[in-house]
Coordinates of C-alpha atoms and ligand atoms in Angstrom, one line a residue:
X1438 CA 119.9 13.4 115.9
X1439 CA 119.3 15.2 119.3
X1440 CA 116.9 18.1 118.4
X1441 CA 115.3 20.9 120.5
X1442 CA 111.8 19.7 121.1
X1443 CA 109.7 22.8 120.6
X1444 CA 111.5 24.1 117.5
X1445 CA 109.8 23.9 114.0
X1446 CA 113.2 23.2 112.4
X1447 CA 115.3 20.5 114.1
X1448 CA 118.7 21.5 115.3
X1449 CA 121.4 19.0 115.6
X1450 CA 122.5 19.8 119.1
X1451 CA 125.3 17.4 119.4
X1452 CA 126.8 18.3 116.1
X1453 CA 126.7 22.1 117.0
X1454 CA 128.2 21.4 120.5
X1455 CA 131.0 19.3 119.0
X1456 CA 131.6 22.2 116.4
X1457 CA 131.6 24.6 119.5
X1458 CA 134.4 22.6 121.3
X1459 CA 136.3 22.1 118.0
X1460 CA 136.4 26.0 117.2
X1461 CA 137.4 26.8 120.8
X1462 CA 140.2 24.3 121.0
X1463 CA 141.4 25.6 117.7
X1464 CA 141.9 29.0 119.4
X1465 CA 143.6 28.0 122.8
X1466 CA 147.0 29.1 122.9
X1467 CA 149.8 28.4 125.5
X1468 CA 150.5 32.2 125.9
X1469 CA 146.8 32.9 127.0
X1470 CA 146.5 36.4 128.2
X1471 CA 150.2 36.9 128.0
X1472 CA 149.6 37.1 124.2
X1473 CA 148.9 41.1 124.5
X1474 CA 151.4 43.9 124.7
X1475 CA 151.2 46.6 127.4
X1476 CA 151.3 50.2 125.8
X1477 CA 154.5 51.3 127.5
X1478 CA 158.1 51.9 126.3
X1479 CA 158.1 52.2 122.4
X1480 CA 154.4 51.4 122.4
X1481 CA 153.3 54.1 124.8
X1482 CA 152.5 56.5 122.1
X1483 CA 149.5 54.3 121.2
X1484 CA 147.8 55.4 124.6
X1485 CA 148.3 59.2 124.3
X1486 CA 145.4 61.2 124.4
X1487 CA 144.8 62.7 120.9
X1488 CA 141.5 64.6 121.9
X1489 CA 142.5 67.3 124.4
X1490 CA 145.7 69.3 125.0
X1491 CA 147.2 68.9 128.4
X1492 CA 147.1 72.1 130.4
X1493 CA 149.5 73.0 133.0
X1494 CA 148.0 73.7 136.5
X1495 CA 149.3 74.2 140.0
X1496 CA 149.4 71.1 142.3
X1497 CA 146.6 70.6 144.9
X1498 CA 147.7 70.3 148.5
X1499 CA 144.3 70.8 150.2
X1500 CA 141.7 68.6 151.8
X1501 CA 138.3 67.5 150.4
X1502 CA 135.4 65.6 151.9
X1503 CA 135.1 63.3 149.0
X1504 CA 137.7 62.4 146.3
X1505 CA 136.4 60.2 143.1
X1506 CA 138.9 58.5 141.1
X1507 CA 137.5 58.0 137.6
X1508 CA 135.5 60.6 135.7
X1509 CA 133.0 58.2 133.9
X1510 CA 129.4 57.1 134.8
X1511 CA 130.4 56.1 138.3
X1512 CA 132.1 59.3 139.3
X1513 CA 129.6 61.5 137.7
X1514 CA 126.7 59.5 139.4
X1515 CA 128.3 59.6 142.8
X1516 CA 129.2 63.2 142.6
X1517 CA 125.7 64.1 141.6
X1518 CA 124.1 62.0 144.5
X1519 CA 126.5 63.5 147.0
X1520 CA 125.7 66.9 145.8
X1521 CA 122.0 66.2 146.1
X1522 CA 122.7 65.4 149.6
X1523 CA 124.5 68.7 150.3
X1524 CA 128.0 67.3 150.2
X1525 CA 129.6 69.7 147.8
X1526 CA 133.2 69.3 148.5
X1527 CA 133.7 66.6 145.8
X1528 CA 136.6 66.3 143.7
X1529 CA 136.9 63.9 140.7
X1530 CA 140.2 62.9 139.4
X1531 CA 140.4 61.6 135.8
X1532 CA 143.2 60.5 133.5
X1533 CA 141.4 61.8 130.4
X1534 CA 141.0 65.4 129.5
X1535 CA 137.2 65.6 130.4
X1536 CA 134.4 63.6 131.9
X1537 CA 133.1 60.7 129.9
X1538 CA 135.2 57.6 130.9
X1539 CA 134.9 55.2 128.1
X1540 CA 133.0 57.5 126.1
X1541 CA 135.9 60.1 126.4
X1542 CA 138.3 57.6 124.8
X1543 CA 136.0 55.7 122.3
X1544 CA 135.2 58.1 119.6
X1545 CA 135.9 55.8 116.6
X1546 CA 133.4 56.1 113.7
X1547 CA 130.1 54.6 114.4
X1548 CA 130.8 54.3 118.2
X1549 CA 127.4 53.7 119.7
X1550 CA 125.9 52.1 122.7
X1551 CA 124.3 48.5 122.4
X1552 CA 122.0 49.0 125.3
X1553 CA 119.0 51.1 125.0
X1554 CA 119.6 54.7 125.8
X1555 CA 116.5 54.9 128.0
X1556 CA 118.3 52.6 130.5
X1557 CA 121.8 53.1 129.7
X1558 CA 122.1 56.7 130.2
X1559 CA 122.4 57.8 133.7
X1560 CA 120.4 60.7 135.2
X1561 CA 118.1 61.2 132.3
X1562 CA 115.2 62.2 134.5
X1563 CA 117.3 64.4 136.6
X1564 CA 118.9 66.2 133.5
X1565 CA 115.6 66.2 131.5
X1566 CA 117.7 64.9 128.5
X1567 CA 115.6 63.0 126.0
X1568 CA 117.9 60.5 124.1
X1569 CA 117.6 61.1 120.2
X1570 CA 117.6 57.4 119.4
X1571 CA 116.9 53.9 120.7
X1572 CA 120.5 53.2 120.7
X1573 CA 122.2 56.6 120.8
X1574 CA 125.7 57.2 119.3
X1575 CA 128.9 58.0 121.2
X1576 CA 128.9 61.7 121.1
X1577 CA 125.6 62.1 122.5
X1578 CA 126.8 60.1 125.4
X1579 CA 129.9 62.1 126.0
X1580 CA 127.9 65.2 125.7
X1581 CA 125.6 63.9 128.4
X1582 CA 128.5 63.3 130.7
X1583 CA 129.4 66.8 130.4
X1584 CA 125.9 67.8 131.0
X1585 CA 125.9 65.9 134.3
X1586 CA 129.1 67.6 135.2
X1587 CA 127.7 70.9 134.5
X1588 CA 124.4 70.6 136.3
X1589 CA 126.0 69.2 139.3
X1590 CA 128.9 71.6 139.3
X1591 CA 131.5 69.0 139.2
X1592 CA 133.9 70.6 136.7
X1593 CA 135.4 73.4 138.8
X1594 CA 137.0 71.0 141.5
X1595 CA 137.9 68.3 139.0
X1596 CA 141.4 67.3 138.1
X1597 CA 141.7 66.1 134.3
X1598 CA 144.7 64.6 132.8
X1599 CA 145.8 63.4 136.2
X1600 CA 146.9 59.8 137.3
X1601 CA 146.7 58.7 140.8
X1602 CA 150.4 57.6 141.9
X1603 CA 149.5 56.5 145.5
X1604 CA 146.4 56.2 147.7
X1605 CA 147.1 55.7 151.4
X1606 CA 144.9 55.6 154.5
X1607 CA 146.1 57.7 157.3
X1608 CA 144.9 56.1 160.5
X1609 CA 145.8 58.8 163.0
X1610 CA 143.7 61.4 161.0
X1611 CA 141.0 58.9 159.6
X1612 CA 141.5 60.0 156.1
X1613 CA 143.1 59.1 152.8
X1614 CA 146.2 60.9 151.3
X1615 CA 146.3 61.1 147.4
X1616 CA 149.4 61.7 145.4
X1617 CA 149.1 62.3 141.6
X1618 CA 151.5 62.5 138.7
X1619 CA 150.9 66.3 138.7
X1620 CA 152.3 66.9 142.1
X1621 CA 149.2 66.8 143.8
X1622 CA 149.4 65.8 147.4
X1623 CA 146.0 66.3 149.2
X1624 CA 143.7 64.4 151.6
X1625 CA 140.2 63.1 151.5
X1626 CA 137.7 62.0 154.2
X1627 CA 136.2 59.6 151.8
X1628 CA 137.4 58.1 148.4
X1629 CA 135.4 56.5 145.6
X1630 CA 137.0 54.2 143.1
X1631 CA 135.2 54.0 139.6
X1632 CA 138.0 53.2 137.2
X1633 CA 135.9 51.0 135.0
X1634 CA 136.4 47.4 133.7
X1635 CA 137.8 48.2 130.2
X1636 CA 140.0 51.2 130.1
X1637 CA 143.6 50.2 129.4
X1638 CA 144.0 49.6 125.5
X1639 CA 146.2 46.7 124.6
X1640 CA 148.0 45.6 121.4
X1641 CA 148.1 42.0 120.0
X1642 CA 151.7 40.6 120.5
X1643 CA 152.1 39.8 116.8
X1644 CA 155.8 39.4 115.7
X1645 CA 157.1 42.4 113.8
X1646 CA 154.5 44.9 115.3
X1647 CA 157.0 47.4 115.4
X1648 CA 158.4 47.0 112.0
X1649 CA 155.3 48.4 110.2
X1650 CA 156.3 51.7 108.4
X1651 CA 152.8 52.7 107.5
X1652 CA 150.4 54.4 109.9
X1653 CA 148.7 52.8 112.9
X1654 CA 146.6 53.5 115.9
X1655 CA 144.2 51.9 118.5
X1656 CA 140.4 52.3 118.0
X1657 CA 140.3 54.0 121.5
X1658 CA 142.5 56.7 120.3
X1659 CA 141.1 57.4 116.8
X1660 CA 143.2 59.8 114.7
X1661 CA 140.8 61.8 112.6
X1662 CA 143.7 64.0 111.5
X1663 CA 144.9 60.9 109.5
X1664 CA 141.6 59.4 108.4
X1665 CA 139.6 62.8 107.9
X1666 CA 136.0 62.9 109.1
X1667 CA 135.0 63.2 112.6
X1668 CA 133.3 61.3 115.6
X1669 CA 129.8 62.5 114.4
X1670 CA 129.9 60.6 111.1
X1671 CA 131.7 63.0 109.0
X1672 CA 133.1 61.1 106.0
X1673 CA 136.7 59.9 106.4
X1674 CA 137.7 61.4 103.1
X1675 CA 141.5 61.0 103.6
X1676 CA 141.1 57.2 103.3
X1677 CA 139.9 57.3 99.9
X1678 CA 143.2 56.4 98.3
X1679 CA 144.3 54.2 101.2
X1680 CA 144.3 50.4 101.8
X1681 CA 143.5 50.0 105.5
X1682 CA 143.5 46.8 107.5
X1683 CA 141.5 46.6 110.9
X1684 CA 142.8 43.9 113.2
X1685 CA 139.9 42.5 115.5
X1686 CA 136.1 41.8 115.0
X1687 CA 134.8 42.5 118.4
X1688 CA 132.0 44.9 119.3
X1689 CA 134.4 48.0 118.3
X1690 CA 135.2 46.7 114.8
X1691 CA 131.6 45.6 114.2
X1692 CA 130.6 49.5 114.5
X1693 CA 133.7 50.8 112.9
X1694 CA 133.8 48.6 109.8
X1695 CA 130.7 49.9 108.1
X1696 CA 132.4 53.6 108.1
X1697 CA 135.8 52.2 107.0
X1698 CA 134.2 50.1 104.1
X1699 CA 132.5 53.4 103.0
X1700 CA 135.7 55.3 103.2
X1701 CA 138.7 53.2 102.3
X1702 CA 139.8 52.2 98.8
X1703 CA 140.4 48.7 100.0
X1704 CA 139.6 47.4 103.5
X1705 CA 140.9 44.3 105.0
X1706 CA 139.0 43.2 108.1
X1707 CA 141.3 40.7 109.9
X1708 CA 139.2 38.1 111.9
X1709 CA 140.3 35.5 114.4
X1710 CA 137.1 34.8 115.9
X1711 CA 133.8 36.2 114.5
X1712 CA 131.4 38.1 116.6
X1713 CA 127.7 37.1 116.9
X1714 CA 125.9 39.9 115.0
X1715 CA 122.1 40.0 115.6
X1716 CA 119.7 42.6 114.3
X1717 CA 119.8 46.2 115.6
X1718 CA 116.7 48.0 114.6
X1719 CA 117.7 51.2 115.8
X1720 CA 115.0 54.2 115.5
X1721 CA 114.8 57.7 116.5
X1722 CA 112.8 58.5 119.8
X1723 CA 109.6 60.4 119.0
X1724 CA 109.5 63.5 121.3
X1725 CA 105.7 63.2 121.6
X1726 CA 105.9 59.5 122.6
X1727 CA 108.8 60.5 125.3
X1728 CA 106.7 63.6 126.7
X1729 CA 103.8 60.9 127.3
X1730 CA 106.0 58.4 129.1
X1731 CA 108.6 60.6 130.9
X1732 CA 106.3 61.0 134.0
X1733 CA 107.7 61.3 137.3
X1734 CA 110.2 58.2 138.2
X1735 CA 110.1 57.0 134.7
X1736 CA 113.7 55.9 134.4
X1737 CA 113.7 54.1 137.5
X1738 CA 110.6 52.2 136.2
X1739 CA 112.5 51.5 132.9
X1740 CA 115.6 50.3 134.7
X1741 CA 113.6 48.0 136.8
X1742 CA 111.7 46.7 133.9
X1743 CA 114.7 46.1 131.9
X1744 CA 116.5 44.3 134.7
X1745 CA 113.4 42.3 135.4
X1746 CA 113.5 41.1 131.7
X1747 CA 117.0 40.0 132.4
X1748 CA 116.0 37.7 135.1
X1749 CA 114.2 34.3 135.3
X1750 CA 111.2 35.5 137.1
X1751 CA 107.9 36.8 135.8
X1752 CA 108.0 39.9 133.7
X1753 CA 104.8 41.6 133.0
X1754 CA 105.8 43.7 129.9
X1755 CA 109.0 44.3 128.1
X1756 CA 109.6 48.0 127.6
X1757 CA 112.9 47.9 126.0
X1758 CA 112.1 44.8 124.0
X1759 CA 115.4 44.1 122.3
X1760 CA 118.2 41.5 121.7
X1761 CA 119.1 41.6 125.3
X1762 CA 115.6 40.7 126.6
X1763 CA 115.0 38.3 123.8
X1764 CA 117.3 35.4 125.0
X1765 CA 116.1 35.7 128.6
X1766 CA 112.4 35.6 127.3
X1767 CA 113.1 32.3 125.4
X1768 CA 114.9 30.9 128.4
X1769 CA 111.9 32.0 130.6
X1770 CA 109.4 30.4 128.3
X1771 CA 111.3 27.1 128.4
X1772 CA 111.2 26.9 132.2
X1773 CA 107.8 28.1 132.9
X1774 CA 106.1 24.8 132.6
X1775 CA 108.6 22.9 134.7
X1776 CA 107.0 21.6 137.8
X1777 CA 108.3 22.8 141.0
X1778 CA 110.3 19.8 141.9
X1779 CA 112.0 19.8 138.4
X1780 CA 113.2 23.5 138.9
X1781 CA 116.7 22.3 139.4
X1782 CA 119.9 24.3 138.6
X1783 CA 120.8 21.5 136.2
X1784 CA 117.4 21.7 134.3
X1785 CA 117.7 25.5 134.2
X1786 CA 121.2 25.3 132.7
X1787 CA 119.6 22.9 130.1
X1788 CA 116.8 25.2 129.2
X1789 CA 119.5 28.1 128.9
X1790 CA 121.5 26.1 126.7
X1791 CA 118.5 25.2 124.6
X1792 CA 117.4 28.7 124.2
X1793 CA 121.0 29.7 123.2
X1794 CA 121.3 27.1 120.6
X1795 CA 118.2 28.4 119.0
X1796 CA 119.1 32.1 119.2
X1797 CA 122.7 31.5 117.7
X1798 CA 121.3 29.2 115.1
X1799 CA 119.1 32.1 113.9
X1800 CA 122.0 34.5 114.1
X1801 CA 124.3 32.2 112.0
X1802 CA 121.5 32.0 109.5
X1803 CA 121.2 35.8 109.3
X1804 CA 125.0 35.7 107.9
X1805 CA 123.8 33.4 105.0
X1806 CA 120.7 35.8 104.3
X1807 CA 122.8 39.0 104.4
X1808 CA 126.3 38.1 103.1
X1809 CA 126.5 37.5 99.3
X1810 CA 129.7 35.7 99.1
X1811 CA 129.1 32.2 100.5
X1812 CA 132.7 31.6 101.8
X1813 CA 132.7 35.0 103.6
X1814 CA 129.1 34.2 105.2
X1815 CA 130.4 30.8 106.3
X1816 CA 133.4 32.4 107.7
X1817 CA 131.6 35.0 109.8
X1818 CA 129.5 32.6 111.6
X1819 CA 130.1 32.4 115.5
X1820 CA 130.5 28.9 116.8
X1821 CA 130.0 29.6 120.6
X1822 CA 127.3 30.4 123.0
X1823 CA 126.0 33.9 122.8
X1824 CA 127.1 35.2 126.0
X1825 CA 130.8 33.6 125.6
X1826 CA 131.7 36.9 123.8
X1827 CA 130.1 40.3 123.8
X1828 CA 127.1 39.9 121.8
X1829 CA 126.8 42.3 118.8
X1830 CA 123.9 44.0 117.3
X1831 CA 124.2 45.7 113.8
X1832 CA 122.5 46.5 110.7
X1833 CA 125.2 47.3 108.3
X1834 CA 128.2 45.2 109.7
X1835 CA 127.6 42.2 107.6
X1836 CA 126.3 44.2 104.8
X1837 CA 129.7 45.8 104.6
X1838 CA 131.2 42.5 103.2
X1839 CA 129.0 43.0 100.1
X1840 CA 130.7 46.4 99.4
X1841 CA 133.5 45.9 96.5
X1842 CA 136.8 46.6 98.2
X1843 CA 136.1 45.1 101.6
X1844 CA 137.7 42.0 102.2
X1845 CA 137.3 39.6 105.2
X1846 CA 140.6 38.0 105.8
X1847 CA 139.9 35.1 108.0
X1848 CA 142.6 33.5 110.1
X1849 CA 141.0 30.3 110.9
X1850 CA 141.3 31.2 114.7
X1851 CA 145.2 31.8 114.6
X1852 CA 145.3 35.5 114.2
X1853 CA 147.7 37.6 112.1
X1854 CA 151.0 35.6 111.6
X1855 CA 153.3 38.5 111.2
X1856 CA 153.5 42.4 110.7
X1857 CA 156.1 43.6 108.2
X1858 CA 157.2 46.8 107.1
X1859 CA 154.6 46.9 104.3
X1860 CA 151.6 45.3 105.9
X1861 CA 150.5 42.1 107.5
X1862 CA 150.9 38.4 106.8
X1863 CA 148.0 35.8 107.2
X1864 CA 148.6 32.1 106.1
X1865 CA 151.7 33.0 104.4
X1866 CA 150.4 35.7 102.2
X1867 CA 151.5 39.1 102.8
X1868 CA 149.0 42.1 102.2
X1869 CA 150.3 45.5 101.7
X1870 CA 148.5 48.3 103.4
X1871 CA 148.9 51.9 104.3
X1872 CA 147.2 51.9 107.7
X1873 CA 146.7 49.2 110.5
X1874 CA 143.9 49.9 113.1
X1875 CA 144.1 47.9 116.1
X1876 CA 140.7 47.0 117.4
X1877 CA 142.3 44.7 119.7
X1878 CA 140.5 45.7 122.8
X1879 CA 141.5 46.3 126.6
X1880 CA 143.2 44.8 129.4
X1881 CA 141.1 42.6 131.6
X1882 CA 142.9 39.6 133.0
X1883 CA 146.0 41.6 134.1
X1884 CA 146.2 42.7 137.8
X1885 CA 143.9 45.3 139.1
X1886 CA 147.1 47.2 140.3
X1887 CA 148.5 47.4 136.9
X1888 CA 145.1 48.5 135.3
X1889 CA 144.6 51.1 137.9
X1890 CA 148.3 52.1 138.1
X1891 CA 148.4 52.4 142.0
X1892 CA 147.6 49.8 144.7
X1893 CA 145.4 51.4 147.6
X1894 CA 147.1 51.1 151.0
X1895 CA 144.6 50.6 153.8
X1896 CA 145.1 50.2 157.5
X1897 CA 148.4 48.9 158.8
X1898 CA 149.9 49.2 155.3
X1899 CA 147.7 46.4 153.7
X1900 CA 147.4 46.9 150.1
X1901 CA 144.3 45.9 148.1
X1902 CA 146.3 43.5 146.2
X1903 CA 147.4 41.8 149.2
X1904 CA 143.9 41.9 150.7
X1905 CA 142.6 40.3 147.3
X1906 CA 145.3 37.9 146.9
X1907 CA 143.0 35.0 146.6
X1908 CA 140.2 37.0 145.0
X1909 CA 137.9 39.9 145.4
X1910 CA 136.5 40.0 148.8
X1911 CA 133.8 42.8 149.5
X1912 CA 130.3 43.3 150.8
X1913 CA 128.0 44.4 148.3
X1914 CA 130.9 45.0 145.8
X1915 CA 131.3 48.5 147.6
X1916 CA 133.4 48.0 150.8
X1917 CA 136.2 46.0 151.7
X1918 CA 137.5 45.4 155.3
X1919 CA 140.7 47.1 156.2
X1920 CA 140.1 50.0 153.8
X1921 CA 137.8 52.4 155.7
X1922 CA 135.9 55.2 153.9
X1923 CA 136.7 53.6 150.5
X1924 CA 133.9 52.8 148.3
X1925 CA 134.0 50.7 145.0
X1926 CA 131.5 51.6 142.2
X1927 CA 131.2 48.8 139.9
X1928 CA 129.1 45.4 139.5
X1929 CA 131.0 42.5 140.7
X1930 CA 129.8 40.9 144.0
X1931 CA 126.6 43.3 143.7
X1932 CA 124.0 43.0 141.1
X1933 CA 126.6 41.9 138.4
X1934 CA 124.1 43.0 135.6
X1935 CA 126.2 42.7 132.5
X1936 CA 123.5 43.9 129.8
X1937 CA 123.2 47.2 131.5
X1938 CA 126.3 48.1 133.3
X1939 CA 125.2 51.6 134.4
X1940 CA 122.3 50.2 136.4
X1941 CA 125.0 48.8 138.7
X1942 CA 126.8 52.1 139.0
X1943 CA 123.9 54.4 139.7
X1944 CA 122.4 52.3 142.6
X1945 CA 126.2 51.9 143.9
X1946 CA 126.4 55.6 143.7
X1947 CA 123.0 56.2 145.7
X1948 CA 124.1 53.7 148.3
X1949 CA 127.4 55.5 148.9
X1950 CA 125.9 58.8 149.1
X1951 CA 123.3 57.6 151.7
X1952 CA 126.2 56.3 153.6
X1953 CA 128.4 59.3 153.5
X1954 CA 125.6 61.7 154.4
X1955 CA 124.7 59.3 157.3
X1956 CA 128.4 59.5 158.6
X1957 CA 128.6 63.3 158.0
X1958 CA 125.2 63.7 159.9
X1959 CA 126.2 61.5 162.8
X1960 CA 129.9 62.8 163.2
X1961 CA 131.3 59.4 162.2
X1962 CA 134.9 59.7 161.2
X1963 CA 135.0 56.1 159.7
X1964 CA 132.7 53.9 157.7
X1965 CA 133.9 50.1 157.4
X1966 CA 132.6 46.8 156.6
X1967 CA 133.3 44.1 159.5
X1968 CA 135.2 41.0 158.6
X1969 CA 132.3 38.8 159.7
X1970 CA 129.8 40.7 157.4
X1971 CA 132.3 40.6 154.4
X1972 CA 133.0 36.8 154.8
X1973 CA 129.3 36.1 155.2
X1974 CA 128.6 38.2 152.0
X1975 CA 131.4 36.2 149.9
X1976 CA 130.1 32.9 151.3
X1977 CA 126.5 33.9 150.1
X1978 CA 127.8 34.8 146.7
X1979 CA 129.4 31.4 146.3
X1980 CA 126.1 29.5 146.8
X1981 CA 125.0 31.1 143.4
X1982 CA 124.7 29.0 140.1
X1983 CA 128.0 30.6 138.7
X1984 CA 128.1 32.3 135.2
X1985 CA 128.2 31.2 131.7
X1986 CA 130.3 34.2 131.1
X1987 CA 133.8 33.2 131.9
X1988 CA 133.4 29.4 131.5
X1989 CA 136.1 27.4 130.3
X1990 CA 133.9 25.9 127.7
X1991 CA 133.6 29.1 125.9
X1992 CA 135.9 30.2 123.1
X1993 CA 138.8 32.2 124.4
X1994 CA 138.4 35.7 125.0
X1995 CA 138.6 38.4 127.8
X1996 CA 135.4 36.9 129.5
X1997 CA 137.4 33.6 130.3
X1998 CA 141.1 35.0 130.6
X1999 CA 141.6 33.7 127.1
X2000 CA 140.4 30.2 127.7
X2001 CA 142.1 29.8 131.2
X2002 CA 139.6 31.0 133.7
X2003 CA 141.6 32.4 136.8
X2004 CA 140.9 30.5 140.1
X2005 CA 139.7 33.8 141.6
X2006 CA 137.1 34.3 138.8
X2007 CA 134.8 32.4 141.1
X2008 CA 134.6 35.5 143.1
X2009 CA 133.6 37.5 140.1
X2010 CA 129.9 36.8 140.6
X2011 CA 126.8 38.7 141.7
X2012 CA 123.9 38.2 144.1
X2013 CA 122.9 34.6 143.6
X2014 CA 119.1 35.5 143.3
X2015 CA 119.9 37.7 140.4
X2016 CA 120.3 41.6 139.7
X2017 CA 116.6 42.3 140.1
X2018 CA 116.6 40.7 143.5
X2019 CA 119.9 42.5 144.4
X2020 CA 118.4 45.8 143.7
X2021 CA 115.3 45.2 145.8
X2022 CA 117.7 43.9 148.5
X2023 CA 120.2 46.9 148.7
X2024 CA 117.1 49.3 148.6
X2025 CA 115.8 47.6 151.8
X2026 CA 119.2 47.4 153.4
X2027 CA 119.7 51.0 152.9
X2028 CA 116.2 52.0 154.0
X2029 CA 116.4 50.0 157.1
X2030 CA 118.9 52.7 158.5
X2031 CA 121.1 50.4 160.4
X2032 CA 123.5 49.6 157.6
X2033 CA 123.9 46.0 158.8
X2034 CA 127.5 44.7 158.7
X2035 CA 128.9 48.3 158.1
X2036 CA 130.3 50.2 161.3
X2037 CA 130.1 54.0 161.8
X2038 CA 132.4 55.0 164.3
Ligands
NDP275 P1 137.7 42.9 122.2 O1 138.4 42.5 123.1 O2 136.1 42.4 122.3 O3 138.1 42.5 120.7 C1 139.3 42.3 120.2 C2 139.4 41.7 118.9 O4 141.0 41.6 118.5 C3 139.0 40.5 118.9 O5 138.2 40.2 117.7 C4 140.1 39.4 118.9 O6 139.9 38.1 118.4 C5 141.0 40.2 118.0 N1 142.5 40.0 118.1 C6 143.3 39.9 119.2 N2 144.6 39.5 118.9 C7 144.4 39.3 117.6 C8 145.4 38.8 116.7 N3 146.7 38.4 117.1 N4 145.1 38.7 115.3 C9 143.9 38.9 115.0 N5 143.0 39.4 116.0 C10 143.3 39.6 117.1 O7 137.8 44.5 122.0 P2 136.6 45.5 121.5 O8 137.2 46.9 121.6 O9 135.9 45.1 120.4 O10 135.4 45.6 122.6 C11 135.8 45.6 124.0 C12 134.5 45.7 124.8 O11 134.3 47.0 124.9 C13 133.4 44.9 124.4 O12 133.4 43.5 124.5 C14 132.2 45.5 125.0 O13 132.1 45.1 126.3 C15 132.5 47.0 125.0 N6 132.1 47.6 123.8 C16 131.0 48.0 123.8 C17 130.2 48.5 122.7 C18 128.8 48.9 122.8 O14 128.1 49.0 123.5 N7 128.3 49.1 121.7 C19 131.1 48.9 121.6 C20 132.4 48.5 121.5 C21 132.9 48.0 122.6 P3 139.4 37.0 119.2 O15 138.0 37.2 119.4 O16 139.8 35.7 118.7 O17 140.3 37.1 120.6

């Protein structure tokens, strides 16, 4: 039996890896990412905004210094950093009815951030906000977005409930022209793009999905008019006489299920692949403690510490100390004793695999400890490496299956067979329900153009989709050659820090504000990365070790394009030396003041 050398209990590594492969193979399907339905035509109502009424307004036909597309963390952080530098003429364009991005849309019961608020919430120090809990709930994050908007005076010029229809570079004027679905037709010297990775809801392509005569909605458009209750955790009293099905057991469902289990007469949790659900251990933040630690520069120290604890180097202390840092801590402890000549990529991958096997074995054991029904406990075990799917952390999800009236409907990896007028069918059995809630996630593997709803047109009419035909090409994940004065705020080809996405965004926002400020002060009309610098950056990225996330060995999901990684996915990587090293690098690149590889003219 192959075992992990340093474990007290032996783990049959070969048997587990064989089980991982068997479970993955069971889930592979010929239609891959095509299995999902786009919310258009007869399904368009699933994407409508239930939260804010659309207000009529006059179209804008003016000019702004900086237009930012997307009113989530990226737009807010970039807007704030620009304003701090005296660039006040900033307009944010947002398809939702207010700021917040993902936190505007995701108001399902129990919605909460899995990354510690001290590092997740941007601009805490600037706004003076103290998070109320280690892992805050969604309404607090949404409120914080609005706080940033107010503090930096970003509301007045913002355009809500507005979708971009076209974004075109006008070479003769060195500016961008922006047209929207509200008749706006205005120009901007600079444009930021922060449309986020997970914002277009999708439905599973289950036969009969349109036949259901009961009520249904997607989790990112929660209908509290139907369920009763509210996003603050008010009980969903209208469900007390309802049979409810929730399709999907990803990070959203894991948080919503405990609330539905309390509220519904009967709850059917339909599972295709179980999530790994580790301990949450949430706790309130003590204002006295916060006052002591929140000295000048505290959030940067916490951000740097959390990121350091996600890396392979030495980390003195672990301020956040949670499930995210635990896995890397285990990995580090396995490689620390390797002699320098044994520090190979292969050995590092092996150490990572062993740390992961140990961790996942513990997580699987937790289901046996928590879930009383032995069959349900077995079905709730996740058989894949922890980062193959989004890791989940919760202290009431598994416990929900001990509540009478809550039923796990495991589909053995096959998904729902059919939706009927009265309910759903799994393994030939029809379950009658009043309501079906789709916790089926968001589009990822579809084209960027489809997800954004427009295709930026750069110099000489070149579109972004043409420029990235073979895969993404940028420098720092921020600039693309042929698209002057256009800046991307996102993680890929930069730090690519997955465990704390906003860290990528706030650093990107700062970099952009520094460059725009430099352009304005020096009178440069155009800021553009050279082709050589972009090629050199992409070549550097490809020297890295690649990623576990997105591997074909993983169980299917949006991380690996449903088991068929796209050829261009090899470009969806970060700085080879890791996120911590990237942040040091970009800081030095900015401080040097010569912006190597980017031309100002
Ligand atoms: P996911 O894409 O992660 O989950 C979709 C779920 O629907 C999966 O369980 C999937 O099963 C299931 N599904 C799809 N098709 C079918 C079918 N035909 N029959 C049955 N089940 C089906 O979406 P989520 O909204 O849960 O999460 C999206 C992302 O948003 C997360 O990964 C995370 O990055 C983020 N998020 C973060 C949170 C946080 O910080 N706390 C909270 C919520 C979300 P299968 O796995 O087999 O494909």
